[in-house]
XYZ file of C-alpha atoms in Angstrom:
578
model
C 86.521 101.985 -21.906
C 87.604 99.168 -23.972
C 86.416 95.794 -22.890
C 89.519 94.075 -21.234
C 88.172 90.677 -22.092
C 88.504 91.480 -25.710
C 92.074 93.040 -25.357
C 93.826 90.762 -22.250
C 96.499 92.502 -22.033
C 94.817 95.509 -21.262
C 93.360 95.882 -17.768
C 92.153 98.720 -15.411
C 95.695 98.568 -14.087
C 97.223 99.594 -17.365
C 95.083 102.464 -17.812
C 96.050 106.021 -16.612
C 92.951 108.229 -15.533
C 90.194 106.457 -17.509
C 87.813 109.286 -17.527
C 90.619 111.505 -19.460
C 89.585 111.365 -23.148
C 93.402 111.547 -23.914
C 94.097 108.035 -22.529
C 97.674 107.067 -21.987
C 98.698 103.432 -21.772
C 101.293 102.497 -19.148
C 102.540 99.243 -18.396
C 104.774 98.392 -15.517
C 107.481 96.158 -17.241
C 108.470 98.481 -19.882
C 111.451 98.273 -21.772
C 112.579 101.593 -20.902
C 113.880 102.276 -17.252
C 111.572 105.025 -16.630
C 107.735 105.651 -17.137
C 106.679 106.390 -21.008
C 105.497 109.901 -19.882
C 108.821 110.468 -17.923
C 111.283 113.076 -18.353
C 113.355 111.188 -20.854
C 112.949 110.495 -24.654
C 110.609 112.495 -27.062
C 112.005 115.229 -29.322
C 114.193 116.775 -27.127
C 116.603 113.580 -27.053
C 115.817 112.807 -30.731
C 116.824 116.116 -31.931
C 120.447 115.499 -29.979
C 120.458 112.046 -31.685
C 119.878 113.544 -35.016
C 122.775 116.265 -34.214
C 124.962 113.275 -33.937
C 124.202 111.970 -37.173
C 124.595 114.828 -39.170
C 128.166 115.065 -37.574
C 128.744 111.343 -38.595
C 127.255 111.708 -42.261
C 129.783 114.835 -42.839
C 132.530 112.439 -41.598
C 131.382 109.305 -43.792
C 130.791 111.280 -46.908
C 133.783 113.544 -46.579
C 135.988 110.113 -46.390
C 133.950 107.781 -49.082
C 132.235 110.274 -51.613
C 135.639 111.057 -53.405
C 137.442 107.900 -53.037
C 137.329 106.760 -56.550
C 139.370 110.383 -57.489
C 142.108 109.242 -54.714
C 142.439 105.509 -56.338
C 142.708 107.080 -59.912
C 144.689 110.111 -59.326
C 146.975 109.143 -56.503
C 147.354 105.536 -56.359
C 147.160 105.196 -60.105
C 144.047 102.291 -60.288
C 142.195 102.459 -63.704
C 138.462 103.702 -63.445
C 136.948 100.271 -63.508
C 139.208 98.732 -60.857
C 138.664 101.693 -58.607
C 134.961 101.683 -59.026
C 135.014 97.922 -57.840
C 137.213 98.569 -55.010
C 134.820 101.548 -54.083
C 131.677 99.098 -54.425
C 133.305 96.229 -52.416
C 134.318 98.785 -49.384
C 130.694 100.083 -49.424
C 129.101 96.804 -49.644
C 131.283 95.704 -46.522
C 130.544 98.894 -44.799
C 126.599 98.413 -45.550
C 126.547 94.800 -44.724
C 128.487 94.784 -41.298
C 125.713 96.689 -39.917
C 123.971 93.218 -39.664
C 126.710 92.055 -37.155
C 126.718 95.306 -35.151
C 122.800 94.821 -35.014
C 122.777 91.425 -33.603
C 125.538 92.423 -30.934
C 123.353 95.400 -30.091
C 120.285 93.800 -29.928
C 121.249 90.559 -28.004
C 124.423 91.444 -25.816
C 125.716 95.200 -25.641
C 122.596 97.290 -25.983
C 122.469 100.166 -28.495
C 123.611 102.752 -26.182
C 127.233 100.850 -25.367
C 127.410 99.737 -29.375
C 127.085 103.247 -30.378
C 129.980 104.332 -28.041
C 132.307 101.489 -28.575
C 131.890 101.586 -32.584
C 132.407 105.414 -32.317
C 135.564 104.679 -30.989
C 136.838 102.265 -33.510
C 135.383 104.839 -36.293
C 137.684 107.720 -34.823
C 140.560 105.319 -34.597
C 140.302 104.282 -38.397
C 139.731 107.700 -39.885
C 142.827 109.119 -37.960
C 144.526 106.221 -39.229
C 143.431 107.026 -42.762
C 144.788 110.581 -42.415
C 148.307 109.356 -41.281
C 148.218 106.984 -44.292
C 148.408 109.934 -46.885
C 150.718 111.949 -44.729
C 154.656 111.842 -44.918
C 154.543 110.069 -41.495
C 154.029 106.627 -42.942
C 156.709 105.089 -45.252
C 155.791 105.435 -49.019
C 155.959 101.443 -49.288
C 153.514 101.087 -46.668
C 151.214 103.763 -47.319
C 149.027 101.494 -49.736
C 148.381 98.998 -46.965
C 147.765 101.460 -43.969
C 145.267 103.224 -46.485
C 143.001 100.209 -46.884
C 143.350 98.924 -43.607
C 142.184 102.029 -42.311
C 139.060 102.249 -44.735
C 138.011 98.744 -43.223
C 138.408 99.778 -39.715
C 135.767 102.727 -40.555
C 133.905 100.308 -42.026
C 133.679 98.213 -39.074
C 132.871 101.565 -36.995
C 130.259 102.129 -39.562
C 128.715 98.721 -38.778
C 128.240 99.283 -35.147
C 127.091 102.976 -35.390
C 124.897 102.989 -38.379
C 122.255 100.381 -37.303
C 122.002 101.819 -33.608
C 122.031 105.538 -34.004
C 118.647 105.464 -36.052
C 116.934 103.057 -34.156
C 118.016 104.332 -30.900
C 116.382 107.802 -31.969
C 113.156 106.046 -32.948
C 113.306 104.344 -29.765
C 112.769 107.903 -27.903
C 108.986 107.724 -29.311
C 106.442 105.160 -27.706
C 104.164 103.769 -30.053
C 101.709 103.089 -27.350
C 100.976 106.711 -27.202
C 98.973 107.946 -30.606
C 101.004 111.624 -30.585
C 104.352 109.937 -29.971
C 103.504 107.261 -32.782
C 102.558 109.752 -35.549
C 105.908 111.789 -34.365
C 107.674 108.666 -34.806
C 106.877 108.539 -38.389
C 107.901 112.336 -38.943
C 111.323 111.520 -37.045
C 112.148 109.324 -39.936
C 111.734 112.229 -42.301
C 113.632 114.607 -40.290
C 116.187 111.979 -39.539
C 116.931 111.958 -43.283
C 116.784 115.565 -43.323
C 119.764 115.837 -40.905
C 121.319 112.790 -42.592
C 121.287 114.768 -46.028
C 122.356 118.216 -44.367
C 125.595 116.574 -42.970
C 126.305 114.622 -46.162
C 125.727 117.723 -48.302
C 128.256 120.026 -46.387
C 130.771 117.247 -45.926
C 130.755 116.962 -49.909
C 130.955 120.861 -50.243
C 133.675 121.267 -47.898
C 135.702 118.214 -47.578
C 136.002 117.472 -51.411
C 137.098 120.927 -52.429
C 139.959 120.831 -49.670
C 140.988 117.023 -50.944
C 141.372 118.520 -54.545
C 142.692 121.988 -53.610
C 144.161 121.914 -50.447
C 145.648 118.524 -49.739
C 144.405 114.839 -49.038
C 145.781 114.911 -45.276
C 143.486 117.867 -44.175
C 140.978 116.374 -46.490
C 140.713 113.071 -44.347
C 141.785 114.993 -41.112
C 138.354 117.086 -40.874
C 136.273 113.918 -41.213
C 138.227 112.204 -38.122
C 137.519 115.437 -36.342
C 133.882 115.509 -36.982
C 133.736 111.891 -35.964
C 135.164 113.122 -32.721
C 132.936 115.482 -32.326
C 129.749 113.108 -32.741
C 131.104 110.832 -30.289
C 131.604 113.824 -27.713
C 127.881 114.942 -28.467
C 126.374 111.693 -27.864
C 128.137 111.443 -24.502
C 126.894 114.564 -23.434
C 123.213 113.620 -24.211
C 123.502 110.384 -22.298
C 121.274 111.643 -19.539
C 118.136 112.258 -21.941
C 117.878 108.785 -23.607
C 115.604 106.220 -23.028
C 117.593 102.913 -23.194
C 116.790 99.477 -24.423
C 118.170 96.531 -22.072
C 118.928 93.665 -24.555
C 117.015 90.373 -23.876
C 119.401 87.569 -25.214
C 119.697 86.508 -28.927
C 116.485 87.130 -30.788
C 117.790 84.603 -33.298
C 117.327 81.688 -30.557
C 113.868 82.728 -30.601
C 113.551 81.991 -34.389
C 115.152 78.774 -34.067
C 112.664 77.940 -31.243
C 109.914 78.095 -33.638
C 111.357 76.091 -36.351
C 112.127 73.632 -34.076
C 108.859 73.614 -32.115
C 107.067 73.338 -35.503
C 109.155 70.499 -36.592
C 108.175 68.809 -33.609
C 104.632 68.951 -34.308
C 104.446 68.874 -38.039
C 101.893 66.067 -37.930
C 99.287 68.017 -36.186
C 96.630 70.376 -37.622
C 95.659 73.938 -37.259
C 92.298 74.921 -36.594
C 90.954 77.376 -38.905
C 89.976 79.758 -36.368
C 93.176 79.347 -34.235
C 91.489 78.776 -30.997
C 93.808 76.150 -29.839
C 97.046 78.427 -30.542
C 99.100 79.303 -27.483
C 99.682 82.660 -26.348
C 102.228 83.954 -23.570
C 100.963 84.485 -20.335
C 103.906 86.025 -18.844
C 104.672 89.317 -20.893
C 108.281 89.563 -19.266
C 109.442 86.757 -21.657
C 106.676 87.265 -24.691
C 108.763 89.231 -26.932
C 106.423 92.003 -28.474
C 103.945 91.411 -25.558
C 106.542 92.525 -23.174
C 105.730 96.067 -24.073
C 101.913 94.897 -23.956
C 101.734 94.357 -27.584
C 100.518 90.762 -29.255
C 100.345 89.750 -32.710
C 97.159 88.452 -34.001
C 97.492 84.840 -36.182
C 97.838 85.437 -39.747
C 96.991 83.490 -42.728
C 100.596 83.630 -44.209
C 103.297 80.803 -43.716
C 100.548 78.699 -41.518
C 103.008 75.917 -41.219
C 104.900 77.622 -38.600
C 101.541 77.979 -36.614
C 101.987 74.295 -35.462
C 104.598 75.649 -33.304
C 101.734 77.590 -31.084
C 99.706 74.183 -30.884
C 99.583 72.834 -27.189
C 99.699 69.025 -27.403
C 99.002 66.602 -24.536
C 102.930 66.557 -23.604
C 102.608 70.434 -23.217
C 99.609 70.179 -20.987
C 101.138 67.463 -19.030
C 104.378 69.470 -18.405
C 104.649 71.683 -15.235
C 107.636 73.628 -17.137
C 106.882 75.222 -20.610
C 109.519 73.661 -23.201
C 110.525 76.779 -25.314
C 111.550 74.385 -27.992
C 108.510 72.687 -28.037
C 105.802 75.551 -27.637
C 105.901 78.893 -28.790
C 103.453 81.857 -28.564
C 101.580 83.126 -31.504
C 103.297 86.322 -31.174
C 106.632 84.677 -31.297
C 105.386 82.943 -34.413
C 104.227 85.802 -36.139
C 107.571 87.490 -35.228
C 109.221 84.659 -37.394
C 106.536 85.106 -40.087
C 108.496 88.363 -40.856
C 110.552 86.137 -42.958
C 107.876 87.383 -45.613
C 110.094 90.716 -45.877
C 112.588 88.514 -47.753
C 110.737 89.094 -51.332
C 110.644 92.926 -50.489
C 114.235 92.921 -49.590
C 115.018 91.163 -52.975
C 112.796 93.550 -54.969
C 114.815 96.802 -53.900
C 118.472 95.250 -54.897
C 117.839 96.974 -58.275
C 117.862 100.502 -56.518
C 120.589 99.730 -54.534
C 122.682 98.986 -57.698
C 121.372 102.077 -59.198
C 122.412 104.397 -56.401
C 125.846 102.935 -56.502
C 126.510 104.691 -59.546
C 126.297 108.344 -57.875
C 129.812 107.930 -56.392
C 131.543 106.204 -59.294
C 130.778 106.628 -62.883
C 128.591 109.606 -62.023
C 131.587 111.121 -60.675
C 134.279 110.037 -63.529
C 131.518 111.480 -66.061
C 131.379 114.842 -64.348
C 135.490 114.940 -64.386
C 135.419 115.060 -68.085
C 133.015 117.873 -68.644
C 133.693 121.594 -68.070
C 133.250 122.242 -64.380
C 134.045 125.965 -64.324
C 131.343 127.831 -62.739
C 132.205 131.570 -62.037
C 135.810 133.446 -62.077
C 137.661 130.125 -62.943
C 136.359 128.341 -59.865
C 136.049 124.548 -60.702
C 133.963 122.313 -58.753
C 135.203 118.987 -57.724
C 133.174 116.206 -59.845
C 132.718 114.484 -56.737
C 130.771 117.608 -55.365
C 128.132 117.118 -57.626
C 126.483 114.636 -55.235
C 125.666 117.578 -53.072
C 122.781 118.165 -55.991
C 121.106 115.062 -54.485
C 121.382 116.286 -51.047
C 119.981 119.629 -52.089
C 117.255 118.093 -53.863
C 116.462 116.065 -50.698
C 116.314 118.484 -47.892
C 113.413 120.712 -49.510
C 111.781 117.685 -50.922
C 111.818 115.776 -47.419
C 109.887 118.918 -45.869
C 107.478 119.270 -48.866
C 106.550 115.584 -48.542
C 106.225 115.628 -44.755
C 104.332 118.857 -44.620
C 102.357 119.187 -47.740
C 102.220 115.822 -49.568
C 101.603 113.601 -46.651
C 98.574 115.847 -45.233
C 97.094 115.885 -48.819
C 97.249 112.092 -49.075
C 96.380 111.457 -46.055
C 92.957 113.087 -46.777
C 92.284 111.293 -49.780
C 93.499 107.767 -48.724
C 92.796 107.682 -44.900
C 96.361 106.272 -44.238
C 98.005 108.091 -41.437
C 101.188 108.145 -43.704
C 99.712 109.495 -46.598
C 100.376 106.448 -48.574
C 101.636 103.215 -47.728
C 105.518 102.554 -46.967
C 105.837 100.147 -49.888
C 103.960 102.298 -51.990
C 106.500 105.023 -51.129
C 109.413 102.588 -51.895
C 107.849 101.816 -55.453
C 107.582 105.343 -56.340
C 111.198 105.953 -55.436
C 112.297 102.866 -57.556
C 110.461 104.298 -60.655
C 112.390 107.598 -59.936
C 115.874 105.624 -59.870
C 115.176 104.057 -63.229
C 114.188 107.629 -64.654
C 117.558 108.784 -63.441
C 119.702 106.213 -65.280
C 117.671 106.766 -68.561
C 118.573 110.774 -67.928
C 122.111 109.924 -67.435
C 122.396 107.903 -70.343
C 121.124 110.301 -72.572
C 123.544 112.791 -70.884
C 126.412 110.393 -71.551
C 125.580 110.006 -75.330
C 125.187 113.486 -75.742
C 128.841 114.144 -73.923
C 130.401 111.487 -76.364
C 128.938 113.259 -79.470
C 130.172 116.752 -78.414
C 133.692 114.893 -77.965
C 133.398 113.435 -81.304
C 132.719 116.932 -82.775
C 135.384 118.430 -81.183
C 138.011 115.848 -82.126
C 138.734 114.817 -78.451
C 137.497 111.161 -78.728
C 141.218 110.016 -78.310
C 142.042 112.645 -75.779
C 140.561 111.767 -72.396
C 142.517 114.174 -70.285
C 141.214 117.197 -72.297
C 138.041 118.545 -71.102
C 135.032 118.057 -73.136
C 133.487 121.769 -73.936
C 130.070 120.548 -72.432
C 129.105 122.084 -69.326
C 128.782 119.729 -66.180
C 125.374 121.460 -65.350
C 124.112 118.835 -68.140
C 124.189 116.327 -65.434
C 122.268 118.150 -62.759
C 118.879 116.385 -63.629
C 120.554 112.940 -62.994
C 121.530 114.307 -59.690
C 118.140 115.960 -58.875
C 115.892 112.886 -59.746
C 118.181 110.371 -58.036
C 117.548 112.877 -54.998
C 113.470 112.123 -55.539
C 114.622 108.634 -55.594
C 116.083 108.811 -52.233
C 113.238 110.590 -50.516
C 110.802 107.894 -51.327
C 112.888 104.931 -51.180
C 115.501 105.286 -48.772
C 113.274 106.653 -46.109
C 110.447 104.359 -46.865
C 112.744 101.660 -46.349
C 114.068 102.775 -43.044
C 110.560 103.141 -41.938
C 109.140 99.742 -43.058
C 111.923 97.599 -41.705
C 111.879 99.479 -38.404
C 107.979 99.100 -38.302
C 107.910 95.769 -39.396
C 110.560 93.782 -37.162
C 109.912 92.385 -33.897
C 110.651 94.855 -30.993
C 113.779 92.921 -29.821
C 115.539 93.091 -33.454
C 114.847 96.842 -34.221
C 118.387 97.443 -34.952
C 118.392 94.357 -37.142
C 115.648 96.008 -38.831
C 117.778 99.002 -39.844
C 120.616 96.931 -40.867
C 118.537 94.894 -43.086
C 117.430 97.987 -44.958
C 121.470 98.776 -45.049
C 122.056 95.353 -46.090
C 120.219 96.172 -49.493
C 122.687 98.928 -49.927
C 125.411 96.622 -49.185
C 124.676 93.592 -51.828
C 123.674 96.410 -54.221
C 127.161 97.540 -54.080
C 128.764 93.924 -54.546
C 125.990 93.473 -57.469
C 127.391 96.735 -58.914
C 130.988 95.404 -58.870
C 129.879 92.048 -60.289
C 128.048 93.408 -63.128
C 131.073 95.795 -63.681
C 133.084 92.622 -64.097
C 130.518 90.776 -66.487
C 130.265 93.589 -68.745
C 133.572 94.211 -68.801
C 134.188 90.830 -69.919
C 131.429 90.398 -72.272
C 131.970 93.828 -74.028
C 135.756 93.266 -74.422
C 135.069 89.969 -76.384
C 133.704 92.260 -79.434
C 137.046 94.326 -79.043
C 134.364 97.293 -77.799
C 134.424 97.537 -74.251
C 131.832 99.491 -72.580
C 133.832 100.654 -69.495
C 137.291 101.534 -70.660
C 139.222 103.917 -68.801
C 138.756 106.464 -71.910
C 135.394 107.281 -71.195
C 134.980 109.013 -74.798
C 135.724 105.589 -76.391
C 133.714 103.979 -73.780
C 130.002 103.074 -73.644
C 129.043 104.410 -70.479
C 125.239 105.206 -72.121
C 124.901 101.455 -72.864
C 125.687 100.384 -69.205
C 123.261 102.964 -67.984
C 120.563 101.571 -70.223
C 121.344 98.061 -68.904
C 120.670 99.512 -65.328
C 117.410 101.047 -66.459
C 116.392 97.520 -67.608
C 117.274 95.932 -64.259
C 115.435 98.755 -62.324
C 112.351 98.322 -64.361
C 112.518 94.613 -63.873
C 112.660 95.239 -60.210
C 109.788 97.915 -59.843
C 107.811 94.834 -61.676
C 108.685 92.525 -58.940
C 108.210 95.046 -56.097
C 104.592 95.898 -57.246
C 103.988 92.208 -57.550
C 105.270 91.145 -54.257
C 103.827 94.403 -52.742
C 100.324 93.259 -53.664
C 100.812 90.032 -51.841
C 102.144 91.591 -48.513
C 100.354 91.935 -45.293
C 101.655 94.163 -42.536
C 102.041 93.670 -39.049
C 99.393 94.358 -36.961
C 99.407 94.315 -32.820
C 96.536 94.681 -30.501
C 97.611 97.889 -29.507
C 97.156 99.161 -32.966
C 93.591 98.194 -33.048
C 92.803 99.718 -29.637
C 94.633 103.028 -30.690
C 92.165 103.383 -33.723
C 89.122 103.112 -31.372
C 90.627 105.471 -29.063
């Protein structure tokens, strides 16, 4: 048995069946309301939650993926203006999860937040359906449409950061088998996400363009209602986390305590640093975990120095003395450079639902027997790529890489993210080459000034850029999801999911800003890159600009990744020995 002196949070009372080689850790004050090995949680509840996500992604993809077509063809907006509106809405929808995560982690809990946000989500989709019907007077339809969209964004803000975290929470990291299954969960989670997205795009987009927008928006509303019912049905199987107050207060306490003791010095070996004795109030230690002191941001270690005033006091002042674990949780601010290095990827990803769609709408979309695929449905190719790629990555590449690197996940999370950023830059380069070819064909057939005439070039030319974008998502999106979940403090897991989403949100806003800057600067020369007539535009130049940004982002990501130290816990070290 491992010495309990070396690991003070591990005692004989914490070990179930010491003679059993497959030791299981069991802590009485668990964050769950039942024992770790109880009947709740695990794959039986996680699979159910993945099913909820499939239905929700069907609803969201069916609503958001074809917005640019509705804005340009029905509401009459210009291509650039519509792209900006889509990007701003997408940005809001992916930044609101930060607020939803704080509410979930601090006050309501994830279970209640998911239920409340789902009701708002359904209400927004029902309003959206009514806004395109004859039930709403024509003069009000425009405003009801956009108000409904932002209700959907609010629902997404509460739903998105909690569902994935809630699913991952069904696996206990103290159990080696479940910790391994949790890593696999993120791959299969993304598999389900892409399945729902793909079906939504195939079915809903076709209905929107060939049957009608009312039914096209009504189906997502129905799917979201089904997701809510599915979630409620499975409520008896879930492990639930009880919120313990705002984690932001714990962060602020570290800064205040470090400021009070700014004149003190930290010993090199960290012996004088304070660790929480009462695990019930000790953040990560409430699960039996402690974070050892690290060499980064050592100025914050002063918050854990126990001075004479702390020793003389009979009651600990949380604003003067913090535990090492609490300080290390705050040191996760070092995630910020990683966050910044991934923004270029998010900017590139925003193009799939905007300019990629308009690019395809000008090409020959006839497949067989006069069947024309909606240009927005081309995004399905990304999903079709992701689904087999996730399986291949999880079942083939990871075991091979694990034998080579010795890392449980095959490659590190940051390496996985970096590979995805490379693929994102590659997809933009391919898109630029295809666009240059499309304009060349338009010139050959004398269609340069006839933007409404289909260019005699098959839409299949766009497949490579969508396929490569799918590979980028498999590496970067899944990598970001796992990275921010894994590295965040326990009380901030939902915020970790929201932080990943905020990358996509800020990327959408930056994409909108770049569009404005490009339009302004290029129009000065009378040769606008993003004009409505794509045959006269220079969309390929815009794509090459994004290649440059993505390459720069990859360089920054490699640099900051080399300096990053992953979060470690005592239980992690113990598990390796067991």
